[in-house]
C-alpha atoms as one frame of an Amber mdcrd trajectory, in Angstrom:
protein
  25.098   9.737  -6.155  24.933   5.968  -6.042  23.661   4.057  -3.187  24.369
   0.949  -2.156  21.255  -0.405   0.225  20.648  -3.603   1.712  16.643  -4.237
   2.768  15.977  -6.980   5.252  12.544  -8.600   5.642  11.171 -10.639   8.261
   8.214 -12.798   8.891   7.576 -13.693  12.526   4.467 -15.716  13.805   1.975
 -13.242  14.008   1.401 -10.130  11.762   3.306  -6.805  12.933   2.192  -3.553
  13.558   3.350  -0.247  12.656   4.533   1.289  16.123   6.202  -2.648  16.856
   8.648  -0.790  14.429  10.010   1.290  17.592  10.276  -1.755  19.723  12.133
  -3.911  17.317  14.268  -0.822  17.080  15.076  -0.108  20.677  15.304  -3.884
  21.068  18.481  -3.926  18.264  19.848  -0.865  19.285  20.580  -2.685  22.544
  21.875  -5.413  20.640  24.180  -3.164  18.312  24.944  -0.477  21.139  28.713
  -0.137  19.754  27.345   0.890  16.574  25.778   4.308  16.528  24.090   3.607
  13.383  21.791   1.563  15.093  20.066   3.681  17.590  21.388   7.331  16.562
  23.154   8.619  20.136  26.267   8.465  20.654  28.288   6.843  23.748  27.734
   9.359  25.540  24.165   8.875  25.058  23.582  12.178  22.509  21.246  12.200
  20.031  22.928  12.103  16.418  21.752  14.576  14.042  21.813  12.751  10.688
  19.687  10.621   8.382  19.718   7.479   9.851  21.535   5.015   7.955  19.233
   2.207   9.585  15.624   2.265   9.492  13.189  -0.108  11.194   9.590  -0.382
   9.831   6.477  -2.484   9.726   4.939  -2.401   6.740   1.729  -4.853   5.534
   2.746  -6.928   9.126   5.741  -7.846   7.719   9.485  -5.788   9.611  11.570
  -4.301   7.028  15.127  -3.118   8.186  17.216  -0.576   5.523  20.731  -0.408
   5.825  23.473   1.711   3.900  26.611   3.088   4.772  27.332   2.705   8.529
  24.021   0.564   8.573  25.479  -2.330   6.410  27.164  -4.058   9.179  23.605
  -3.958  11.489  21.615  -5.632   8.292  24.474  -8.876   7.655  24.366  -9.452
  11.137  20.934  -9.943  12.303  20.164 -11.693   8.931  22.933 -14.220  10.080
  22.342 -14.467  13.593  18.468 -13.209  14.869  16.389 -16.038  15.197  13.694
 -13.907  17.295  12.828 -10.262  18.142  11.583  -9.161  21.918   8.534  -6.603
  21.716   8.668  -5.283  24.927   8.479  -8.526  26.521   6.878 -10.200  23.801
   8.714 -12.748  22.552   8.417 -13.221  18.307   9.994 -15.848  16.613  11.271
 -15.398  12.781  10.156 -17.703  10.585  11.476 -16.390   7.658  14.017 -14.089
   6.544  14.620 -12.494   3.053  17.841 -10.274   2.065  18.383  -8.299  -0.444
  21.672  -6.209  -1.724  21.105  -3.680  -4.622  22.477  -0.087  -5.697  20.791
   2.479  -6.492  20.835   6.912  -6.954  19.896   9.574  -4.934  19.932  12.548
  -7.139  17.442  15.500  -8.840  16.083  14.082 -12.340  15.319  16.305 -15.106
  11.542  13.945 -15.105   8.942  13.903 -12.380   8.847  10.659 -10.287   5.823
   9.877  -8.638   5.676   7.981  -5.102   3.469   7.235  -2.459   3.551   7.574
   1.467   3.490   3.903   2.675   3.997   5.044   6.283   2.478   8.350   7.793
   4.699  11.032   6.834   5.503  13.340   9.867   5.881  16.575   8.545   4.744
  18.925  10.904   6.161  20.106  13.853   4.660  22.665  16.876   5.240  25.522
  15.114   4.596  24.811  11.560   1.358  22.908  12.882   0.160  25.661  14.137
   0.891  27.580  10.944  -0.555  24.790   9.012  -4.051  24.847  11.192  -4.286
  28.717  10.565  -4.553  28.332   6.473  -7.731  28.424   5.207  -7.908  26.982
   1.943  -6.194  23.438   0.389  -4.362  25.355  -2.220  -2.791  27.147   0.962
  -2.087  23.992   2.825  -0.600  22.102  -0.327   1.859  24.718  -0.827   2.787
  24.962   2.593   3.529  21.075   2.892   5.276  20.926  -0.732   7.731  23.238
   0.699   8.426  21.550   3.759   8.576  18.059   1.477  11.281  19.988  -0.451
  13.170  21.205   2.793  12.995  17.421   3.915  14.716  16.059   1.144  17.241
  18.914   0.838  17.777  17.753   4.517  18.889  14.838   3.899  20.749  15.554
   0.446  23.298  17.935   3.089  23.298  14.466   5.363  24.717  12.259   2.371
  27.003  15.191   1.691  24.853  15.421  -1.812  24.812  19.104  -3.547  21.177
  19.576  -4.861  22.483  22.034  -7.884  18.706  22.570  -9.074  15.245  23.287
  -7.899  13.255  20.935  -6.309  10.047  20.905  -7.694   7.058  19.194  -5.052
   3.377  18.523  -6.582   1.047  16.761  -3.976  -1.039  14.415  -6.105  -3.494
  13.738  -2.916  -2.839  13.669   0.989  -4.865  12.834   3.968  -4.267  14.004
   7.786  -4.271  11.037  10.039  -3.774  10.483  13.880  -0.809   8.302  14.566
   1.802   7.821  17.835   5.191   8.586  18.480   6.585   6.974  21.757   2.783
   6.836  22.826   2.126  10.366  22.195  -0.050  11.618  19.973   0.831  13.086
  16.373  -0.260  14.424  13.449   0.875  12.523   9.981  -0.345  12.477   6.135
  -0.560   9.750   4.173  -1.171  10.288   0.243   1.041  10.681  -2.655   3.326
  12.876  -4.595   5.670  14.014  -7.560   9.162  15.414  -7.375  12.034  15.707
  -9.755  14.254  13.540  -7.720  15.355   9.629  -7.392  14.956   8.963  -3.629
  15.440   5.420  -2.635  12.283   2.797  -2.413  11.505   2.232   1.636  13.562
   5.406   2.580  11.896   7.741   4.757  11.198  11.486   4.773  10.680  13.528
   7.611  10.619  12.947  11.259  11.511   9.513  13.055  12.352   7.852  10.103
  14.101   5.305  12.066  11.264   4.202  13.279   9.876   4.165  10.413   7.727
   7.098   9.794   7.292   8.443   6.188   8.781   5.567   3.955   7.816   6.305
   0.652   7.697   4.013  -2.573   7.915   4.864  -6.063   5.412   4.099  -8.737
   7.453   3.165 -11.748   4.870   3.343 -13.984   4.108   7.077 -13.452   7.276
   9.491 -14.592   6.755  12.814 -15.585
């Protein structure tokens, strides 16, 4: 199925970091309130259970905001009219501002596309972790997170009302656990790299609090299988 996407990137004053991501978020859900798609609840103030069709991140210090669908609307406007962002108190001022519009697929290839985790992906929760900590061997561990890679993307596939009519077929290239935060809490991610036989959107992310901009992944062009 064909996408159409618009990415937003802003340069404030001073570099970004990654968990600013959830501020700037919470800060423009307030500002886009009547939209769902900017804060995933509802007016009633229920959590939405869908892939978020805006996505705040911080990537290289620099905030990138993905839009499609419902999200399109949330993109035009603070390109056009935010001239700052509040952090939590902390005013940052935008000193530049860079939009672009493009189309592209979301669909299972018959080739292997390779991409990389530019955010930590967060792919475990309390019960799997615990499943996860009890394998012994890599081999054990790589097959346990391929699958739940695969479940993540079928995830969203059902979200974008997309049939996935084949296999999905996961190969880890290399991962890494790291420590990261959610909210202030302490989680579990991996950073690293993989293949799959399917064309998922540059700067989308996979798996948990992707709105805030947790597993964005990236696609090496260069390296199809």
């Amino acid at each position: 199925m064909k996408i159409n996407i618009l990415r937003l990137v802003l340069n404030t004053e001073n570099n970004l970091r990654e968990n600013d991501a959830e501020k700037i978020r919470g800060y423009l859900g307030n500002i886009f309130w009547d939209n769902p798609a900017a804060h995933q609840h509802n007016q009633k103030g229920g959590l939405i259970y869908q892939y978020p069709r805006v996505q705040y991140k911080v990537i290289d210090g620099l905030f990138y905001l993905i839009g499609f669908e419902d999200g399109l609307e949330i993109i035009k406007k603070t390109f056009q009219n935010l001239k700052s962002i509040n952090l939590c108190g902390k005013w940052e001022e935008i000193l530049h501002k860079g939009l672009v519009s493009y189309t592209t697929l979301f669909s299972i290839t018959q080739e292997r596309i390779f991409y990389y985790f530019q955010t930590p992906w967060l792919a475990l929760n309390e019960k799997n972790y615990e499943i996860y900590q009890e394998l012994r061997t890599w081999e054990e561990k790589k097959i346990f997170l391929e699958k739940i890679l695969a479940g993540n993307i079928i995830s969203i596939s059902k979200s974008l009302g997309y049939t996935v009519q084949d296999r999905i077929y996961v190969n880890i290239n290399k991962t890494k656990m790291i420590n990261t935060k959610l909210k202030g809490i302490p989680m579990i991610g991996f950073t690293g790299s993989f293949f799959v036989n399917f064309e998922i959107p540059d700067y989308w992310g996979i798996g948990k609090s992707v709105s805030r901009g947790f597993g964005t992944i990236i696609k090496q062009k260069q390296e199809r299988l």
